[in-house]
Amino acid sequence: MAITIRPAILLLPLLLSLFLRSSAQNCLNETFSNNKLYDRCSSLVLLSATLHWTYHPSNGTADIAYRAPQNSSGFVAWAINPSSSGMIGANALLAFHNSSGAVTVISYVFNSYSPSVRDSKLSFTVYSREAEYSNGAYTIYATVALAGNKTTLNTVWQAGQVTGGVPVGHATTGDNIKSKGSTNFLSG
Ligand SMILES: *[C@@H]1O[C@H](CO)[C@@H](O)[C@H](O)[C@H]1NC(C)=O
Ligand SMILES: *[C@@H]1O[C@H](CO)[C@@H](O)[C@H](O)[C@H]1NC(C)=O
Ligand SMILES: *[C@@H]1O[C@H](CO)[C@@H](O)[C@H](O)[C@H]1NC(C)=O
Ligand SMILES: *[C@@H]1O[C@H](CO)[C@@H](O)[C@H](O)[C@H]1NC(C)=O
Ligand SMILES: *[C@@H]1O[C@H](CO)[C@@H](O)[C@H](O)[C@H]1NC(C)=O
């Protein structure tokens, strides 16, 4: 009897490790400009996004690289939500082509469902930020103070439309309303 159930018991951790490995695989092979390297990565799955980061416990900051496919006339965004989950309260970094045709990254705190997105301060320090567009994907690079020195934070990510050089909206169905979660900056 014990012999017949043992394979099933062995199978669960095996399946789990296969699953974890395959969810990491989509990010492990990604490379970045200037040979930037990060300690950890996570495939965020929804919107085909990935997040890479290095956490510095000595000063509570994280260097991040967020990459997601998008056409060159749309935007991508990655946010920490220090006060809640989802869009309201999201402290976001948004990358897009602005009205000069340049790839730019701005920051904005979403406090309503009909925001007027413009570059403004977040509730935590952003030490650096830049973005690039290549091979049909934006990559946002930033160094941020992890809000409240926490190592697990609610995060939200998004992709949507730009009008007149400003991000204006996104689909409110499917992956675009599920793309949120909790990121543990010590694991991944
Ligand atoms: C990384 O691997 C995944 C899964 O095999 C693949 O879909 C993706 O295109 C690869 N990315 C790069 C940059 O090679
Ligand atoms: C945080 O600490 C790391 C590692 O000690 C260091 O490389 C980095 O420059 C520091 N970042 C800031 C914003 O002070
Ligand atoms: C975060 O923790 C580090 C290390 O303990 C400390 O130096 C830093 O001041 C803290 N930052 C905040 C915003 O509390
Ligand atoms: C577009 O972005 C570039 C790079 O960030 C910036 O130099 C330029 O001033 C921006 N143009 C407009 C119209 O905002
Ligand atoms: C680019 O993506 C945005 C947002 O997903 C979409 O609204 C727009 O129609 C797309 N444009 C093109 C040219 O595919």
GROMACS .gro file of C-alpha atoms and ligand atoms in nm:
model
  258
    1MET     CA    1   0.000   0.000   0.000
    2ALA     CA    2   0.271   0.242   0.101
    3ILE     CA    3   0.458   0.158  -0.218
    4THR     CA    4   0.167   0.258  -0.440
    5ILE     CA    5   0.119   0.600  -0.282
    6ARG     CA    6   0.486   0.692  -0.262
    7PRO     CA    7   0.519   0.787  -0.633
    8ALA     CA    8   0.228   1.030  -0.596
    9ILE     CA    9   0.395   1.192  -0.296
   10LEU     CA   10   0.720   1.224  -0.489
   11LEU     CA   11   0.544   1.366  -0.792
   12LEU     CA   12   0.406   1.677  -0.622
   13PRO     CA   13   0.740   1.843  -0.536
   14LEU     CA   14   0.868   1.741  -0.877
   15LEU     CA   15   0.575   1.904  -1.056
   16LEU     CA   16   0.608   2.208  -0.834
   17SER     CA   17   0.977   2.246  -0.912
   18LEU     CA   18   0.912   2.199  -1.285
   19PHE     CA   19   0.646   2.467  -1.266
   20LEU     CA   20   0.870   2.707  -1.074
   21ARG     CA   21   1.157   2.646  -1.313
   22SER     CA   22   0.940   2.706  -1.620
   23SER     CA   23   0.802   3.031  -1.475
   24ALA     CA   24   1.158   3.151  -1.412
   25GLN     CA   25   1.281   3.038  -1.756
   26ASN     CA   26   1.105   3.320  -1.938
   27CYS     CA   27   1.313   3.577  -1.754
   28LEU     CA   28   1.646   3.400  -1.694
   29ASN     CA   29   1.753   3.430  -2.058
   30GLU     CA   30   1.684   3.804  -2.085
   31THR     CA   31   1.975   4.042  -2.127
   32PHE     CA   32   2.001   4.416  -2.076
   33SER     CA   33   2.179   4.718  -2.220
   34ASN     CA   34   2.529   4.795  -2.095
   35ASN     CA   35   2.547   4.435  -1.965
   36LYS     CA   36   2.340   4.530  -1.662
   37LEU     CA   37   2.297   4.228  -1.436
   38TYR     CA   38   2.034   4.163  -1.170
   39ASP     CA   39   2.032   3.914  -0.882
   40ARG     CA   40   1.675   3.793  -0.929
   41CYS     CA   41   1.394   3.780  -1.178
   42SER     CA   42   1.034   3.683  -1.204
   43SER     CA   43   0.811   3.617  -1.499
   44LEU     CA   44   0.499   3.818  -1.421
   45VAL     CA   45   0.320   3.605  -1.686
   46LEU     CA   46   0.031   3.848  -1.751
   47LEU     CA   47   0.097   4.097  -2.033
   48SER     CA   48   0.412   3.888  -2.100
   49ALA     CA   49   0.603   4.108  -1.857
   50THR     CA   50   0.915   4.025  -1.660
   51LEU     CA   51   1.077   4.194  -1.364
   52HIS     CA   52   1.446   4.173  -1.277
   53TRP     CA   53   1.591   4.329  -0.963
   54THR     CA   54   1.876   4.359  -0.719
   55TYR     CA   55   1.775   4.441  -0.362
   56HIS     CA   56   2.023   4.629  -0.141
   57PRO     CA   57   1.940   4.555   0.226
   58SER     CA   58   2.198   4.809   0.345
   59ASN     CA   59   1.989   5.102   0.222
   60GLY     CA   60   1.648   4.952   0.140
   61THR     CA   61   1.672   5.024  -0.233
   62ALA     CA   62   1.612   4.804  -0.536
   63ASP     CA   63   1.751   4.836  -0.887
   64ILE     CA   64   1.480   4.710  -1.120
   65ALA     CA   65   1.435   4.633  -1.488
   66TYR     CA   66   1.077   4.589  -1.606
   67ARG     CA   67   1.032   4.459  -1.960
   68ALA     CA   68   0.708   4.413  -2.153
   69PRO     CA   69   0.615   4.392  -2.520
   70GLN     CA   70   0.410   4.677  -2.661
   71ASN     CA   71   0.376   4.851  -2.996
   72SER     CA   72   0.571   5.175  -3.028
   73SER     CA   73   0.255   5.387  -3.003
   74GLY     CA   74   0.149   5.244  -2.666
   75PHE     CA   75   0.281   5.265  -2.309
   76VAL     CA   76   0.388   5.015  -2.046
   77ALA     CA   77   0.392   5.079  -1.672
   78TRP     CA   78   0.514   4.913  -1.354
   79ALA     CA   79   0.406   5.032  -1.013
   80ILE     CA   80   0.439   4.973  -0.642
   81ASN     CA   81   0.118   5.026  -0.448
   82PRO     CA   82   0.228   5.107  -0.091
   83SER     CA   83  -0.123   5.163   0.046
   84SER     CA   84  -0.348   4.917  -0.134
   85SER     CA   85  -0.354   4.682  -0.431
   86GLY     CA   86  -0.454   4.752  -0.787
   87MET     CA   87  -0.464   5.086  -0.961
   88ILE     CA   88  -0.574   5.332  -0.691
   89GLY     CA   89  -0.264   5.422  -0.493
   90ALA     CA   90  -0.028   5.280  -0.755
   91ASN     CA   91   0.303   5.470  -0.766
   92ALA     CA   92   0.392   5.409  -1.129
   93LEU     CA   93   0.678   5.442  -1.372
   94LEU     CA   94   0.544   5.471  -1.728
   95ALA     CA   95   0.747   5.433  -2.048
   96PHE     CA   96   0.629   5.548  -2.390
   97HIS     CA   97   0.722   5.752  -2.695
   98ASN     CA   98   0.637   6.114  -2.621
   99SER     CA   99   0.524   6.381  -2.868
  100SER     CA  100   0.888   6.439  -2.975
  101GLY     CA  101   0.909   6.073  -3.067
  102ALA     CA  102   1.159   6.004  -2.788
  103VAL     CA  103   1.134   5.711  -2.549
  104THR     CA  104   1.068   5.862  -2.211
  105VAL     CA  105   0.985   5.747  -1.858
  106ILE     CA  106   0.773   5.947  -1.617
  107SER     CA  107   0.634   5.879  -1.272
  108TYR     CA  108   0.278   5.929  -1.153
  109VAL     CA  109   0.058   5.831  -0.855
  110PHE     CA  110  -0.285   5.702  -0.960
  111ASN     CA  111  -0.551   5.840  -0.727
  112SER     CA  112  -0.851   5.805  -0.957
  113TYR     CA  113  -0.979   5.595  -1.245
  114SER     CA  114  -0.974   5.898  -1.476
  115PRO     CA  115  -0.629   6.038  -1.413
  116SER     CA  116  -0.446   6.314  -1.601
  117VAL     CA  117  -0.110   6.144  -1.625
  118ARG     CA  118   0.185   6.383  -1.599
  119ASP     CA  119   0.533   6.351  -1.457
  120SER     CA  120   0.511   6.399  -1.081
  121LYS     CA  121   0.667   6.278  -0.758
  122LEU     CA  122   0.601   5.936  -0.608
  123SER     CA  123   0.555   5.874  -0.236
  124PHE     CA  124   0.899   5.711  -0.224
  125THR     CA  125   1.233   5.818  -0.368
  126VAL     CA  126   1.318   5.729  -0.726
  127TYR     CA  127   1.699   5.758  -0.749
  128SER     CA  128   1.720   5.699  -1.122
  129ARG     CA  129   1.496   5.605  -1.413
  130GLU     CA  130   1.538   5.546  -1.782
  131ALA     CA  131   1.367   5.350  -2.056
  132GLU     CA  132   1.443   5.200  -2.393
  133TYR     CA  133   1.243   5.046  -2.674
  134SER     CA  134   1.379   4.759  -2.880
  135ASN     CA  135   1.255   4.438  -3.041
  136GLY     CA  136   0.894   4.538  -2.980
  137ALA     CA  137   0.935   4.580  -2.604
  138TYR     CA  138   0.990   4.860  -2.357
  139THR     CA  139   1.235   4.819  -2.071
  140ILE     CA  140   1.213   5.050  -1.770
  141TYR     CA  141   1.528   5.074  -1.557
  142ALA     CA  142   1.500   5.238  -1.217
  143THR     CA  143   1.642   5.250  -0.869
  144VAL     CA  144   1.375   5.299  -0.606
  145ALA     CA  145   1.353   5.311  -0.227
  146LEU     CA  146   1.126   5.025  -0.126
  147ALA     CA  147   0.833   5.203   0.036
  148GLY     CA  148   0.850   5.177   0.414
  149ASN     CA  149   1.165   4.962   0.382
  150LYS     CA  150   0.942   4.663   0.318
  151THR     CA  151   1.069   4.366   0.119
  152THR     CA  152   0.727   4.239   0.008
  153LEU     CA  153   0.515   4.492  -0.174
  154ASN     CA  154   0.200   4.501  -0.382
  155THR     CA  155   0.287   4.564  -0.743
  156VAL     CA  156   0.076   4.643  -1.050
  157TRP     CA  157   0.171   4.652  -1.415
  158GLN     CA  158  -0.007   4.771  -1.724
  159ALA     CA  159   0.003   4.840  -2.100
  160GLY     CA  160  -0.220   5.076  -2.289
  161GLN     CA  161  -0.273   5.366  -2.524
  162VAL     CA  162  -0.098   5.698  -2.565
  163THR     CA  163  -0.269   6.001  -2.717
  164GLY     CA  164  -0.093   6.331  -2.781
  165GLY     CA  165   0.222   6.201  -2.615
  166VAL     CA  166   0.044   6.111  -2.289
  167PRO     CA  167  -0.071   5.770  -2.155
  168VAL     CA  168  -0.450   5.786  -2.156
  169GLY     CA  169  -0.595   5.446  -2.084
  170HIS     CA  170  -0.583   5.071  -2.111
  171ALA     CA  171  -0.814   4.779  -2.179
  172THR     CA  172  -1.041   4.701  -1.885
  173THR     CA  173  -1.079   4.333  -1.963
  174GLY     CA  174  -0.868   4.018  -1.948
  175ASP     CA  175  -0.504   4.039  -1.840
  176ASN     CA  176  -0.521   4.418  -1.808
  177ILE     CA  177  -0.738   4.394  -1.497
  178LYS     CA  178  -0.555   4.092  -1.349
  179SER     CA  179  -0.201   4.228  -1.377
  180LYS     CA  180  -0.127   4.283  -1.010
  181GLY     CA  181   0.038   4.083  -0.736
  182SER     CA  182   0.277   4.077  -0.449
  183THR     CA  183   0.650   4.091  -0.515
  184ASN     CA  184   0.890   3.951  -0.256
  185PHE     CA  185   1.217   4.129  -0.324
  186LEU     CA  186   1.409   3.869  -0.120
  187SER     CA  187   1.300   3.573  -0.335
  188GLY     CA  188   1.216   3.531  -0.704
  189LIG     C1  189   1.349   3.327  -2.334
  189LIG     O1  190   1.289   3.200  -2.328
  189LIG     C2  191   1.148   3.201  -2.349
  189LIG     C3  192   1.093   3.063  -2.322
  189LIG     O2  193   1.169   2.963  -2.382
  189LIG     C4  194   1.120   3.252  -2.492
  189LIG     O3  195   0.981   3.258  -2.513
  189LIG     C5  196   1.181   3.390  -2.506
  189LIG     O4  197   1.165   3.434  -2.639
  189LIG     C6  198   1.329   3.390  -2.471
  189LIG     N1  199   1.376   3.526  -2.469
  189LIG     C7  200   1.494   3.564  -2.518
  189LIG     C8  201   1.529   3.709  -2.501
  189LIG     O5  202   1.569   3.485  -2.573
  190LIG     C1  203   2.256   5.127  -0.196
  190LIG     O1  204   2.353   5.033  -0.159
  190LIG     C2  205   2.417   4.968  -0.269
  190LIG     C3  206   2.503   4.855  -0.216
  190LIG     O2  207   2.572   4.893  -0.103
  190LIG     C4  208   2.494   5.073  -0.348
  190LIG     O3  209   2.561   5.012  -0.457
  190LIG     C5  210   2.395   5.176  -0.399
  190LIG     O4  211   2.464   5.280  -0.468
  190LIG     C6  212   2.314   5.236  -0.285
  190LIG     N1  213   2.207   5.314  -0.343
  190LIG     C7  214   2.177   5.435  -0.304
  190LIG     C8  215   2.064   5.500  -0.375
  190LIG     O5  216   2.234   5.492  -0.212
  191LIG     C1  217   1.582   5.139   0.541
  191LIG     O1  218   1.670   5.054   0.611
  191LIG     C2  219   1.807   5.095   0.600
  191LIG     C3  220   1.893   4.989   0.666
  191LIG     O2  221   1.842   4.954   0.793
  191LIG     C4  222   1.824   5.234   0.662
  191LIG     O3  223   1.956   5.276   0.644
  191LIG     C5  224   1.730   5.331   0.589
  191LIG     O4  225   1.737   5.458   0.649
  191LIG     C6  226   1.588   5.280   0.593
  191LIG     N1  227   1.507   5.367   0.510
  191LIG     C7  228   1.386   5.411   0.548
  191LIG     C8  229   1.315   5.496   0.448
  191LIG     O5  230   1.335   5.383   0.655
  192LIG     C1  231   1.047   6.360  -2.477
  192LIG     O1  232   1.136   6.284  -2.400
  192LIG     C2  233   1.269   6.326  -2.409
  192LIG     C3  234   1.353   6.225  -2.333
  192LIG     O2  235   1.305   6.205  -2.203
  192LIG     C4  236   1.281   6.468  -2.355
  192LIG     O3  237   1.414   6.512  -2.368
  192LIG     C5  238   1.188   6.559  -2.433
  192LIG     O4  239   1.189   6.686  -2.375
  192LIG     C6  240   1.048   6.504  -2.428
  192LIG     N1  241   0.960   6.584  -2.511
  192LIG     C7  242   0.842   6.626  -2.468
  192LIG     C8  243   0.761   6.704  -2.564
  192LIG     O5  244   0.801   6.603  -2.354
  193LIG     C1  245  -0.084   4.981  -2.982
  193LIG     O1  246  -0.124   4.935  -2.854
  193LIG     C2  247  -0.233   5.010  -2.801
  193LIG     C3  248  -0.255   4.963  -2.659
  193LIG     O2  249  -0.262   4.825  -2.647
  193LIG     C4  250  -0.355   4.994  -2.890
  193LIG     O3  251  -0.462   5.068  -2.839
  193LIG     C5  252  -0.320   5.043  -3.030
  193LIG     O4  253  -0.430   5.020  -3.117
  193LIG     C6  254  -0.197   4.973  -3.083
  193LIG     N1  255  -0.156   5.038  -3.208
  193LIG     C7  256  -0.119   4.970  -3.314
  193LIG     C8  257  -0.073   5.053  -3.430
  193LIG     O5  258  -0.120   4.848  -3.318
   0.00000   0.00000   0.00000
